[in-house]
């Protein structure tokens, strides 16, 4: 037993933390291996490593440091090479004169301290820290797999790692791809993605750099990687291709493959796709667990919607469509539905592109258009296998839709998906592709629209008490609450657990439109989707936006998340005249009128021209489809601390949320905020419009700056 273990042994016994008999057994285990007592105790799980290190720190006189609350300056990591820090397993914290402060998980002996001193030229001062925090610190401050890249650089000649022409030196790149260090590098990239809960890995080459990004909770985040990774792009991509049985010589054509890897006792299914770019191949790796627990209760359905949904999936026949854009969780909802009704007395067959997850007891078919196996052909063949329930990955064309409807009318339950913005738009989509309205009305049981929203991190969640009152009024008004004060809003400050994003995990918001008799009548008459939606709302359907607001007031997410994923134009029970075509009168939004009047009474208004940039706060693809330029330039006609009036050359609907950038004169800081359009007036035969908006998400400091600017202008 070494001196450090002896000190820890005595301290644990004296403090009554551990029994002597237990420690004696652990000491024998330690003597028979290379592990120290701290490592063995923490692996047992009876005590956390932090608890043990605090006891050891007290006994040895060393400090214990929580690295989560420590920032290492960049100049420190520049002076201490990564190969030395990783070899001796320490994180450099600070340099005081000629003293280097190092965080270690176990005190270094004198011999090792002398080695570090001789190599770096600094005296060593030790502090204790948790092993996982040290490893995370090395990744954070030196970059992902920095030590592995250091080894590759030292072993491989620079010319063999050249990225200038990926078609050259194929043999060298192939050999390098099989090198243990390159294999480790690719494994570290995948492991880091798994640790951070990423669903996708993006490897993107540019002229002078390579970006590696992880998609976490629906958004992309840059991985901190050393710049040297650019020189080994060919080897990295070749290694990924070898894993997925792709052609490593082919760089000119896109390729798709699949690999299965084991990470921390978890089997992961990797879907790999490559595409050629001018600067090398770009790779996206989709990460899928081979086994997942699908549960309706965990999807995010409210109690009322869950009851409705369970009744739907128990029906003997008909079609249930789940709608939403790509990446909105439609497949997960369908899998959870099939899991709920998957019993031994039912035959369930799916046809998908691709098969996302393997499901026990369910026959799954992969679409392969290159050999003629598309959705329509697969669906026809499935009928000969006597299914009770069928899932069609997506209805993309008239042929597939017609076959699905015929199958539903002959007594089968069908699940499928459509790409539409809301539930009612699914009806319009089916009619547009050529289905007869009477077939749609007679075969479809429901349309379920959904979106994914990020959840506030529970570790850094706090109540936001300075949120603009307009946001509270908006939520209270759309939910029918008596008072805006009933609305409590929460946010995440950002912590190590959520990668300082303030969000951890995702859930779904839903909109369930049941096709009842009245709805069928409107479908047969080819009524507009907004009429169908208004009818459903009048019967109690909760819209996507309303379901999102419910999750906001429950403290699950933020208002910005709901506005980010839902449509800006919220359909109301009584449709109002908005902008239809040039020359038609435009009415003011009645619900927003009190806000504007209140704003006029509270804040002074100044007729002033200020440069303004604005764009609707909504899905970029939806804007592009409408032909809307993503960011517009304009000037204000008048302004106050509560709202603005400006001229727009584009049609903007009442109720639209805008992202604003107000450029105050004299080079003052730009004011960034959200606003809601409350009035629109036509100016010149449809060529320009006066747009009035009230500020929503604006800080008190920015509002005070605007008010000061207005008052100063009025005095002048």
mmCIF file of C-alpha atoms in Angstrom, residues 253-612:
data_model
loop_
_atom_site.group_PDB
_atom_site.id
_atom_site.type_symbol
_atom_site.label_atom_id
_atom_site.label_comp_id
_atom_site.label_asym_id
_atom_site.label_seq_id
_atom_site.Cartn_x
_atom_site.Cartn_y
_atom_site.Cartn_z
ATOM 1 C CA UNK A 253 -20.855 9.877 -56.557
ATOM 2 C CA UNK A 254 -23.034 9.915 -53.439
ATOM 3 C CA UNK A 255 -23.026 6.686 -51.433
ATOM 4 C CA UNK A 256 -25.241 5.330 -48.663
ATOM 5 C CA UNK A 257 -24.284 2.634 -46.181
ATOM 6 C CA UNK A 258 -24.895 1.213 -42.758
ATOM 7 C CA UNK A 259 -22.766 0.071 -39.815
ATOM 8 C CA UNK A 260 -23.412 -1.350 -36.360
ATOM 9 C CA UNK A 261 -21.130 -0.350 -33.480
ATOM 10 C CA UNK A 262 -21.080 -0.936 -29.737
ATOM 11 C CA UNK A 263 -20.666 2.098 -27.480
ATOM 12 C CA UNK A 264 -20.706 1.771 -23.689
ATOM 13 C CA UNK A 265 -22.776 -1.431 -23.701
ATOM 14 C CA UNK A 266 -25.201 0.137 -26.196
ATOM 15 C CA UNK A 267 -25.541 -1.176 -29.759
ATOM 16 C CA UNK A 268 -25.919 1.679 -32.248
ATOM 17 C CA UNK A 269 -27.121 1.482 -35.842
ATOM 18 C CA UNK A 270 -25.266 4.037 -37.983
ATOM 19 C CA UNK A 271 -26.763 5.241 -41.286
ATOM 20 C CA UNK A 272 -23.983 6.783 -43.349
ATOM 21 C CA UNK A 273 -24.422 9.044 -46.374
ATOM 22 C CA UNK A 274 -21.676 10.715 -48.421
ATOM 23 C CA UNK A 275 -21.908 13.408 -51.100
ATOM 24 C CA UNK A 276 -19.114 14.934 -53.208
ATOM 25 C CA UNK A 277 -18.184 18.607 -52.729
ATOM 26 C CA UNK A 278 -15.421 20.723 -54.343
ATOM 27 C CA UNK A 279 -13.251 20.327 -51.232
ATOM 28 C CA UNK A 280 -13.780 16.650 -50.451
ATOM 29 C CA UNK A 281 -16.640 14.378 -49.478
ATOM 30 C CA UNK A 282 -19.214 15.513 -46.935
ATOM 31 C CA UNK A 283 -20.514 12.817 -44.597
ATOM 32 C CA UNK A 284 -23.616 12.621 -42.402
ATOM 33 C CA UNK A 285 -23.954 9.801 -39.876
ATOM 34 C CA UNK A 286 -27.417 9.206 -38.402
ATOM 35 C CA UNK A 287 -27.199 7.500 -34.995
ATOM 36 C CA UNK A 288 -30.020 5.105 -34.133
ATOM 37 C CA UNK A 289 -30.203 2.738 -31.150
ATOM 38 C CA UNK A 290 -31.011 -0.790 -32.362
ATOM 39 C CA UNK A 291 -33.543 -1.145 -29.549
ATOM 40 C CA UNK A 292 -35.774 1.614 -28.212
ATOM 41 C CA UNK A 293 -38.641 1.671 -25.763
ATOM 42 C CA UNK A 294 -41.597 3.254 -27.569
ATOM 43 C CA UNK A 295 -44.376 4.462 -25.298
ATOM 44 C CA UNK A 296 -47.381 6.650 -26.100
ATOM 45 C CA UNK A 297 -47.217 8.133 -22.602
ATOM 46 C CA UNK A 298 -43.713 9.483 -23.234
ATOM 47 C CA UNK A 299 -44.496 11.203 -26.546
ATOM 48 C CA UNK A 300 -45.878 14.400 -25.012
ATOM 49 C CA UNK A 301 -49.613 13.844 -25.564
ATOM 50 C CA UNK A 302 -51.882 15.546 -23.038
ATOM 51 C CA UNK A 303 -54.267 13.322 -21.083
ATOM 52 C CA UNK A 304 -57.202 14.245 -23.311
ATOM 53 C CA UNK A 305 -55.255 13.764 -26.548
ATOM 54 C CA UNK A 306 -53.813 10.476 -25.270
ATOM 55 C CA UNK A 307 -57.319 9.105 -24.698
ATOM 56 C CA UNK A 308 -58.400 10.207 -28.187
ATOM 57 C CA UNK A 309 -55.269 8.739 -29.754
ATOM 58 C CA UNK A 310 -55.657 5.383 -27.998
ATOM 59 C CA UNK A 311 -59.244 5.164 -29.257
ATOM 60 C CA UNK A 312 -58.024 5.873 -32.790
ATOM 61 C CA UNK A 313 -55.353 3.157 -32.922
ATOM 62 C CA UNK A 314 -57.833 0.573 -31.620
ATOM 63 C CA UNK A 315 -60.178 1.074 -34.576
ATOM 64 C CA UNK A 316 -60.596 -2.010 -36.805
ATOM 65 C CA UNK A 317 -60.127 -0.157 -40.093
ATOM 66 C CA UNK A 318 -59.460 3.238 -41.641
ATOM 67 C CA UNK A 319 -56.408 5.443 -42.158
ATOM 68 C CA UNK A 320 -54.597 7.562 -39.570
ATOM 69 C CA UNK A 321 -52.248 10.148 -41.056
ATOM 70 C CA UNK A 322 -49.467 11.760 -39.003
ATOM 71 C CA UNK A 323 -48.366 15.031 -40.596
ATOM 72 C CA UNK A 324 -45.421 17.356 -40.163
ATOM 73 C CA UNK A 325 -42.106 18.320 -41.750
ATOM 74 C CA UNK A 326 -39.041 16.082 -41.838
ATOM 75 C CA UNK A 327 -37.576 15.607 -38.377
ATOM 76 C CA UNK A 328 -40.800 16.306 -36.483
ATOM 77 C CA UNK A 329 -40.991 12.854 -34.846
ATOM 78 C CA UNK A 330 -43.698 11.315 -37.046
ATOM 79 C CA UNK A 331 -41.970 7.918 -37.278
ATOM 80 C CA UNK A 332 -41.525 7.733 -33.505
ATOM 81 C CA UNK A 333 -45.238 8.379 -33.019
ATOM 82 C CA UNK A 334 -46.116 5.641 -35.508
ATOM 83 C CA UNK A 335 -43.717 3.176 -33.871
ATOM 84 C CA UNK A 336 -45.187 3.924 -30.445
ATOM 85 C CA UNK A 337 -48.678 3.314 -31.863
ATOM 86 C CA UNK A 338 -47.661 -0.030 -33.375
ATOM 87 C CA UNK A 339 -45.947 -1.060 -30.130
ATOM 88 C CA UNK A 340 -49.171 -0.402 -28.200
ATOM 89 C CA UNK A 341 -51.303 -2.627 -30.483
ATOM 90 C CA UNK A 342 -48.604 -5.244 -31.216
ATOM 91 C CA UNK A 343 -50.089 -8.495 -29.887
ATOM 92 C CA UNK A 344 -49.760 -12.122 -30.968
ATOM 93 C CA UNK A 345 -53.256 -12.140 -32.450
ATOM 94 C CA UNK A 346 -52.431 -9.315 -34.921
ATOM 95 C CA UNK A 347 -50.331 -9.400 -38.080
ATOM 96 C CA UNK A 348 -48.536 -6.059 -38.538
ATOM 97 C CA UNK A 349 -46.477 -5.240 -41.633
ATOM 98 C CA UNK A 350 -44.609 -2.009 -42.372
ATOM 99 C CA UNK A 351 -42.998 -0.649 -45.532
ATOM 100 C CA UNK A 352 -40.484 2.115 -44.838
ATOM 101 C CA UNK A 353 -37.712 4.193 -46.380
ATOM 102 C CA UNK A 354 -35.542 3.590 -44.450
ATOM 103 C CA UNK A 355 -36.366 1.220 -41.568
ATOM 104 C CA UNK A 356 -35.514 3.457 -38.620
ATOM 105 C CA UNK A 357 -35.754 0.911 -35.790
ATOM 106 C CA UNK A 358 -36.087 -2.853 -35.579
ATOM 107 C CA UNK A 359 -39.352 -3.914 -33.934
ATOM 108 C CA UNK A 360 -39.843 -7.380 -32.502
ATOM 109 C CA UNK A 361 -42.936 -9.238 -33.730
ATOM 110 C CA UNK A 362 -43.503 -6.888 -36.683
ATOM 111 C CA UNK A 363 -42.626 -7.643 -40.319
ATOM 112 C CA UNK A 364 -40.690 -4.696 -41.766
ATOM 113 C CA UNK A 365 -39.959 -4.069 -45.466
ATOM 114 C CA UNK A 366 -37.276 -1.701 -46.799
ATOM 115 C CA UNK A 367 -38.189 0.284 -49.936
ATOM 116 C CA UNK A 368 -35.667 -0.241 -52.771
ATOM 117 C CA UNK A 369 -36.676 1.870 -55.805
ATOM 118 C CA UNK A 370 -33.555 0.812 -57.749
ATOM 119 C CA UNK A 371 -35.032 -2.697 -58.153
ATOM 120 C CA UNK A 372 -38.641 -1.555 -58.509
ATOM 121 C CA UNK A 373 -39.753 -2.038 -54.888
ATOM 122 C CA UNK A 374 -41.553 1.231 -54.134
ATOM 123 C CA UNK A 375 -44.356 1.986 -51.678
ATOM 124 C CA UNK A 376 -47.133 1.175 -54.151
ATOM 125 C CA UNK A 377 -45.717 -2.203 -55.218
ATOM 126 C CA UNK A 378 -44.840 -3.170 -51.653
ATOM 127 C CA UNK A 379 -48.315 -2.229 -50.448
ATOM 128 C CA UNK A 380 -49.968 -4.395 -53.096
ATOM 129 C CA UNK A 381 -47.784 -7.387 -52.166
ATOM 130 C CA UNK A 382 -48.405 -6.945 -48.438
ATOM 131 C CA UNK A 383 -52.103 -7.711 -48.897
ATOM 132 C CA UNK A 384 -51.257 -11.315 -49.832
ATOM 133 C CA UNK A 385 -49.719 -11.769 -46.362
ATOM 134 C CA UNK A 386 -53.037 -11.342 -44.566
ATOM 135 C CA UNK A 387 -52.159 -8.270 -42.427
ATOM 136 C CA UNK A 388 -54.436 -6.723 -39.826
ATOM 137 C CA UNK A 389 -52.444 -3.483 -39.532
ATOM 138 C CA UNK A 390 -50.229 -1.823 -42.153
ATOM 139 C CA UNK A 391 -47.817 1.077 -41.790
ATOM 140 C CA UNK A 392 -46.775 2.941 -44.953
ATOM 141 C CA UNK A 393 -43.755 5.145 -44.296
ATOM 142 C CA UNK A 394 -45.057 7.987 -46.458
ATOM 143 C CA UNK A 395 -47.780 8.676 -49.029
ATOM 144 C CA UNK A 396 -45.855 10.415 -51.788
ATOM 145 C CA UNK A 397 -47.996 9.950 -54.904
ATOM 146 C CA UNK A 398 -51.495 9.261 -56.171
ATOM 147 C CA UNK A 399 -50.886 5.557 -56.786
ATOM 148 C CA UNK A 400 -49.788 4.882 -53.204
ATOM 149 C CA UNK A 401 -52.664 6.973 -51.830
ATOM 150 C CA UNK A 402 -55.293 5.151 -53.915
ATOM 151 C CA UNK A 403 -54.007 1.704 -52.898
ATOM 152 C CA UNK A 404 -53.905 2.732 -49.221
ATOM 153 C CA UNK A 405 -57.511 3.936 -49.369
ATOM 154 C CA UNK A 406 -58.723 0.768 -51.082
ATOM 155 C CA UNK A 407 -56.953 -1.316 -48.440
ATOM 156 C CA UNK A 408 -58.545 0.738 -45.645
ATOM 157 C CA UNK A 409 -62.005 0.376 -47.204
ATOM 158 C CA UNK A 410 -61.599 -3.419 -47.266
ATOM 159 C CA UNK A 411 -61.194 -3.633 -43.497
ATOM 160 C CA UNK A 412 -57.535 -2.846 -42.680
ATOM 161 C CA UNK A 413 -56.092 -0.286 -40.285
ATOM 162 C CA UNK A 414 -53.464 1.874 -42.028
ATOM 163 C CA UNK A 415 -50.888 4.220 -40.488
ATOM 164 C CA UNK A 416 -48.979 6.645 -42.694
ATOM 165 C CA UNK A 417 -47.416 10.104 -42.874
ATOM 166 C CA UNK A 418 -47.774 13.275 -44.945
ATOM 167 C CA UNK A 419 -45.598 16.381 -45.180
ATOM 168 C CA UNK A 420 -47.998 19.231 -44.347
ATOM 169 C CA UNK A 421 -47.929 22.186 -41.962
ATOM 170 C CA UNK A 422 -51.006 21.253 -39.938
ATOM 171 C CA UNK A 423 -53.663 18.565 -39.672
ATOM 172 C CA UNK A 424 -56.278 20.216 -41.910
ATOM 173 C CA UNK A 425 -53.747 20.768 -44.689
ATOM 174 C CA UNK A 426 -53.434 16.984 -45.000
ATOM 175 C CA UNK A 427 -56.904 16.889 -46.547
ATOM 176 C CA UNK A 428 -55.957 19.523 -49.126
ATOM 177 C CA UNK A 429 -52.731 17.655 -49.955
ATOM 178 C CA UNK A 430 -54.562 14.404 -50.697
ATOM 179 C CA UNK A 431 -57.127 16.146 -52.908
ATOM 180 C CA UNK A 432 -54.354 18.068 -54.688
ATOM 181 C CA UNK A 433 -52.496 14.881 -55.653
ATOM 182 C CA UNK A 434 -55.674 13.619 -57.328
ATOM 183 C CA UNK A 435 -57.749 11.691 -54.782
ATOM 184 C CA UNK A 436 -61.515 12.040 -55.016
ATOM 185 C CA UNK A 437 -62.861 13.930 -51.970
ATOM 186 C CA UNK A 438 -65.500 11.256 -51.273
ATOM 187 C CA UNK A 439 -62.725 8.617 -50.950
ATOM 188 C CA UNK A 440 -60.815 10.835 -48.503
ATOM 189 C CA UNK A 441 -63.968 11.404 -46.450
ATOM 190 C CA UNK A 442 -64.966 7.737 -46.339
ATOM 191 C CA UNK A 443 -61.597 6.174 -45.475
ATOM 192 C CA UNK A 444 -59.635 8.499 -43.176
ATOM 193 C CA UNK A 445 -60.285 8.484 -39.435
ATOM 194 C CA UNK A 446 -57.971 11.322 -38.335
ATOM 195 C CA UNK A 447 -55.086 13.621 -39.172
ATOM 196 C CA UNK A 448 -52.515 14.112 -36.409
ATOM 197 C CA UNK A 449 -50.079 17.028 -36.826
ATOM 198 C CA UNK A 450 -46.999 17.273 -34.654
ATOM 199 C CA UNK A 451 -43.775 19.206 -34.032
ATOM 200 C CA UNK A 452 -40.799 18.657 -31.722
ATOM 201 C CA UNK A 453 -39.857 21.285 -29.154
ATOM 202 C CA UNK A 454 -36.874 21.407 -26.821
ATOM 203 C CA UNK A 455 -37.377 20.921 -23.090
ATOM 204 C CA UNK A 456 -35.902 23.277 -20.507
ATOM 205 C CA UNK A 457 -32.931 21.728 -18.703
ATOM 206 C CA UNK A 458 -34.123 20.687 -15.213
ATOM 207 C CA UNK A 459 -30.700 21.395 -13.663
ATOM 208 C CA UNK A 460 -30.601 25.098 -14.549
ATOM 209 C CA UNK A 461 -34.308 25.924 -14.817
ATOM 210 C CA UNK A 462 -35.550 29.217 -13.331
ATOM 211 C CA UNK A 463 -38.693 31.344 -13.455
ATOM 212 C CA UNK A 464 -38.426 34.309 -15.821
ATOM 213 C CA UNK A 465 -40.185 37.182 -14.049
ATOM 214 C CA UNK A 466 -39.108 39.967 -16.430
ATOM 215 C CA UNK A 467 -40.818 38.620 -19.544
ATOM 216 C CA UNK A 468 -42.801 41.190 -21.537
ATOM 217 C CA UNK A 469 -46.438 41.442 -20.480
ATOM 218 C CA UNK A 470 -47.475 41.219 -24.143
ATOM 219 C CA UNK A 471 -46.210 37.627 -24.266
ATOM 220 C CA UNK A 472 -48.273 36.754 -21.194
ATOM 221 C CA UNK A 473 -51.334 38.386 -22.737
ATOM 222 C CA UNK A 474 -50.801 36.515 -25.996
ATOM 223 C CA UNK A 475 -50.609 33.130 -24.261
ATOM 224 C CA UNK A 476 -53.507 33.880 -21.924
ATOM 225 C CA UNK A 477 -55.663 35.073 -24.816
ATOM 226 C CA UNK A 478 -55.050 32.002 -26.998
ATOM 227 C CA UNK A 479 -55.642 29.609 -24.094
ATOM 228 C CA UNK A 480 -58.709 31.477 -22.811
ATOM 229 C CA UNK A 481 -57.200 32.172 -19.372
ATOM 230 C CA UNK A 482 -58.855 34.765 -17.153
ATOM 231 C CA UNK A 483 -55.708 36.742 -16.430
ATOM 232 C CA UNK A 484 -52.196 37.023 -17.931
ATOM 233 C CA UNK A 485 -50.886 36.695 -14.380
ATOM 234 C CA UNK A 486 -51.806 33.007 -14.492
ATOM 235 C CA UNK A 487 -49.010 32.553 -17.020
ATOM 236 C CA UNK A 488 -45.665 31.675 -15.442
ATOM 237 C CA UNK A 489 -42.718 31.332 -17.786
ATOM 238 C CA UNK A 490 -39.457 29.457 -17.242
ATOM 239 C CA UNK A 491 -36.065 29.302 -18.924
ATOM 240 C CA UNK A 492 -32.745 27.499 -18.579
ATOM 241 C CA UNK A 493 -29.641 29.463 -17.581
ATOM 242 C CA UNK A 494 -27.315 26.980 -19.266
ATOM 243 C CA UNK A 495 -25.089 24.495 -17.460
ATOM 244 C CA UNK A 496 -22.618 21.697 -18.151
ATOM 245 C CA UNK A 497 -25.455 19.143 -18.158
ATOM 246 C CA UNK A 498 -27.186 20.802 -21.141
ATOM 247 C CA UNK A 499 -24.016 21.939 -22.925
ATOM 248 C CA UNK A 500 -24.875 25.493 -21.788
ATOM 249 C CA UNK A 501 -27.859 25.632 -24.143
ATOM 250 C CA UNK A 502 -30.551 25.769 -21.436
ATOM 251 C CA UNK A 503 -32.345 22.798 -23.039
ATOM 252 C CA UNK A 504 -32.158 19.064 -22.436
ATOM 253 C CA UNK A 505 -34.221 16.618 -24.486
ATOM 254 C CA UNK A 506 -37.310 17.105 -26.630
ATOM 255 C CA UNK A 507 -41.017 16.400 -26.551
ATOM 256 C CA UNK A 508 -43.812 16.748 -29.092
ATOM 257 C CA UNK A 509 -46.802 19.042 -29.435
ATOM 258 C CA UNK A 510 -49.891 17.685 -31.191
ATOM 259 C CA UNK A 511 -53.021 18.667 -33.093
ATOM 260 C CA UNK A 512 -55.590 15.898 -33.618
ATOM 261 C CA UNK A 513 -58.298 16.480 -36.243
ATOM 262 C CA UNK A 514 -60.997 13.807 -36.129
ATOM 263 C CA UNK A 515 -62.892 13.238 -39.387
ATOM 264 C CA UNK A 516 -66.509 13.227 -38.170
ATOM 265 C CA UNK A 517 -69.697 13.623 -40.209
ATOM 266 C CA UNK A 518 -69.582 17.418 -40.421
ATOM 267 C CA UNK A 519 -65.921 17.317 -41.434
ATOM 268 C CA UNK A 520 -66.731 14.743 -44.118
ATOM 269 C CA UNK A 521 -69.368 17.090 -45.566
ATOM 270 C CA UNK A 522 -66.789 19.880 -45.870
ATOM 271 C CA UNK A 523 -64.276 17.505 -47.481
ATOM 272 C CA UNK A 524 -66.785 16.364 -50.099
ATOM 273 C CA UNK A 525 -67.581 20.027 -50.861
ATOM 274 C CA UNK A 526 -63.814 20.685 -51.283
ATOM 275 C CA UNK A 527 -63.883 23.347 -48.591
ATOM 276 C CA UNK A 528 -60.691 25.243 -47.767
ATOM 277 C CA UNK A 529 -58.475 23.782 -45.052
ATOM 278 C CA UNK A 530 -58.975 26.816 -42.784
ATOM 279 C CA UNK A 531 -62.762 26.198 -42.742
ATOM 280 C CA UNK A 532 -62.168 22.584 -41.750
ATOM 281 C CA UNK A 533 -59.724 23.656 -39.062
ATOM 282 C CA UNK A 534 -62.096 26.287 -37.708
ATOM 283 C CA UNK A 535 -64.814 23.656 -37.448
ATOM 284 C CA UNK A 536 -62.486 21.324 -35.555
ATOM 285 C CA UNK A 537 -61.428 24.131 -33.190
ATOM 286 C CA UNK A 538 -65.078 24.971 -32.500
ATOM 287 C CA UNK A 539 -65.549 21.326 -31.473
ATOM 288 C CA UNK A 540 -62.657 21.440 -29.024
ATOM 289 C CA UNK A 541 -59.579 20.597 -31.068
ATOM 290 C CA UNK A 542 -56.440 22.042 -29.528
ATOM 291 C CA UNK A 543 -54.090 23.506 -32.148
ATOM 292 C CA UNK A 544 -50.338 22.983 -32.247
ATOM 293 C CA UNK A 545 -49.824 26.486 -30.892
ATOM 294 C CA UNK A 546 -52.265 25.968 -28.020
ATOM 295 C CA UNK A 547 -50.690 22.628 -27.104
ATOM 296 C CA UNK A 548 -47.330 24.392 -27.122
ATOM 297 C CA UNK A 549 -48.616 27.160 -24.837
ATOM 298 C CA UNK A 550 -49.866 24.502 -22.412
ATOM 299 C CA UNK A 551 -46.356 23.097 -22.204
ATOM 300 C CA UNK A 552 -45.000 26.622 -21.716
ATOM 301 C CA UNK A 553 -47.172 27.339 -18.666
ATOM 302 C CA UNK A 554 -46.307 23.895 -17.274
ATOM 303 C CA UNK A 555 -42.672 24.973 -17.311
ATOM 304 C CA UNK A 556 -41.587 22.424 -19.917
ATOM 305 C CA UNK A 557 -40.422 24.800 -22.663
ATOM 306 C CA UNK A 558 -40.121 28.476 -23.643
ATOM 307 C CA UNK A 559 -42.402 30.722 -25.747
ATOM 308 C CA UNK A 560 -39.636 31.100 -28.353
ATOM 309 C CA UNK A 561 -39.527 27.320 -28.870
ATOM 310 C CA UNK A 562 -43.259 27.192 -29.539
ATOM 311 C CA UNK A 563 -43.123 30.125 -31.953
ATOM 312 C CA UNK A 564 -40.101 28.594 -33.703
ATOM 313 C CA UNK A 565 -41.868 25.379 -34.688
ATOM 314 C CA UNK A 566 -45.504 26.436 -35.161
ATOM 315 C CA UNK A 567 -47.207 28.370 -37.899
ATOM 316 C CA UNK A 568 -47.392 32.113 -37.373
ATOM 317 C CA UNK A 569 -50.900 32.530 -38.731
ATOM 318 C CA UNK A 570 -53.012 30.942 -35.987
ATOM 319 C CA UNK A 571 -56.441 29.928 -37.346
ATOM 320 C CA UNK A 572 -59.247 31.365 -35.261
ATOM 321 C CA UNK A 573 -62.763 30.121 -34.839
ATOM 322 C CA UNK A 574 -64.108 33.231 -36.567
ATOM 323 C CA UNK A 575 -61.879 34.032 -39.548
ATOM 324 C CA UNK A 576 -61.013 37.711 -39.960
ATOM 325 C CA UNK A 577 -60.315 39.556 -43.167
ATOM 326 C CA UNK A 578 -56.590 39.740 -43.631
ATOM 327 C CA UNK A 579 -54.571 40.497 -46.727
ATOM 328 C CA UNK A 580 -56.236 38.613 -49.568
ATOM 329 C CA UNK A 581 -55.374 40.599 -52.668
ATOM 330 C CA UNK A 582 -54.534 44.191 -53.604
ATOM 331 C CA UNK A 583 -57.450 46.552 -53.386
ATOM 332 C CA UNK A 584 -59.301 44.701 -50.607
ATOM 333 C CA UNK A 585 -59.736 46.441 -47.270
ATOM 334 C CA UNK A 586 -57.648 45.088 -44.424
ATOM 335 C CA UNK A 587 -59.143 44.948 -40.954
ATOM 336 C CA UNK A 588 -57.261 45.306 -37.715
ATOM 337 C CA UNK A 589 -56.783 42.291 -35.473
ATOM 338 C CA UNK A 590 -59.495 42.759 -32.823
ATOM 339 C CA UNK A 591 -57.648 40.739 -30.186
ATOM 340 C CA UNK A 592 -54.540 42.886 -30.606
ATOM 341 C CA UNK A 593 -56.311 46.267 -30.557
ATOM 342 C CA UNK A 594 -56.259 46.670 -26.759
ATOM 343 C CA UNK A 595 -52.505 46.036 -26.783
ATOM 344 C CA UNK A 596 -51.888 48.810 -29.298
ATOM 345 C CA UNK A 597 -54.208 51.234 -27.512
ATOM 346 C CA UNK A 598 -52.535 50.452 -24.187
ATOM 347 C CA UNK A 599 -49.129 50.958 -25.745
ATOM 348 C CA UNK A 600 -50.195 54.349 -27.116
ATOM 349 C CA UNK A 601 -51.288 55.551 -23.688
ATOM 350 C CA UNK A 602 -48.159 54.401 -21.888
ATOM 351 C CA UNK A 603 -45.350 55.417 -24.276
ATOM 352 C CA UNK A 604 -44.690 58.573 -26.254
ATOM 353 C CA UNK A 605 -44.561 58.162 -30.039
ATOM 354 C CA UNK A 606 -42.135 59.902 -32.392
ATOM 355 C CA UNK A 607 -42.455 60.293 -36.155
ATOM 356 C CA UNK A 608 -38.919 59.282 -37.086
ATOM 357 C CA UNK A 609 -37.171 57.375 -39.855
ATOM 358 C CA UNK A 610 -34.925 54.652 -38.471
ATOM 359 C CA UNK A 611 -33.339 51.914 -40.540
ATOM 360 C CA UNK A 612 -35.041 48.584 -39.906
#
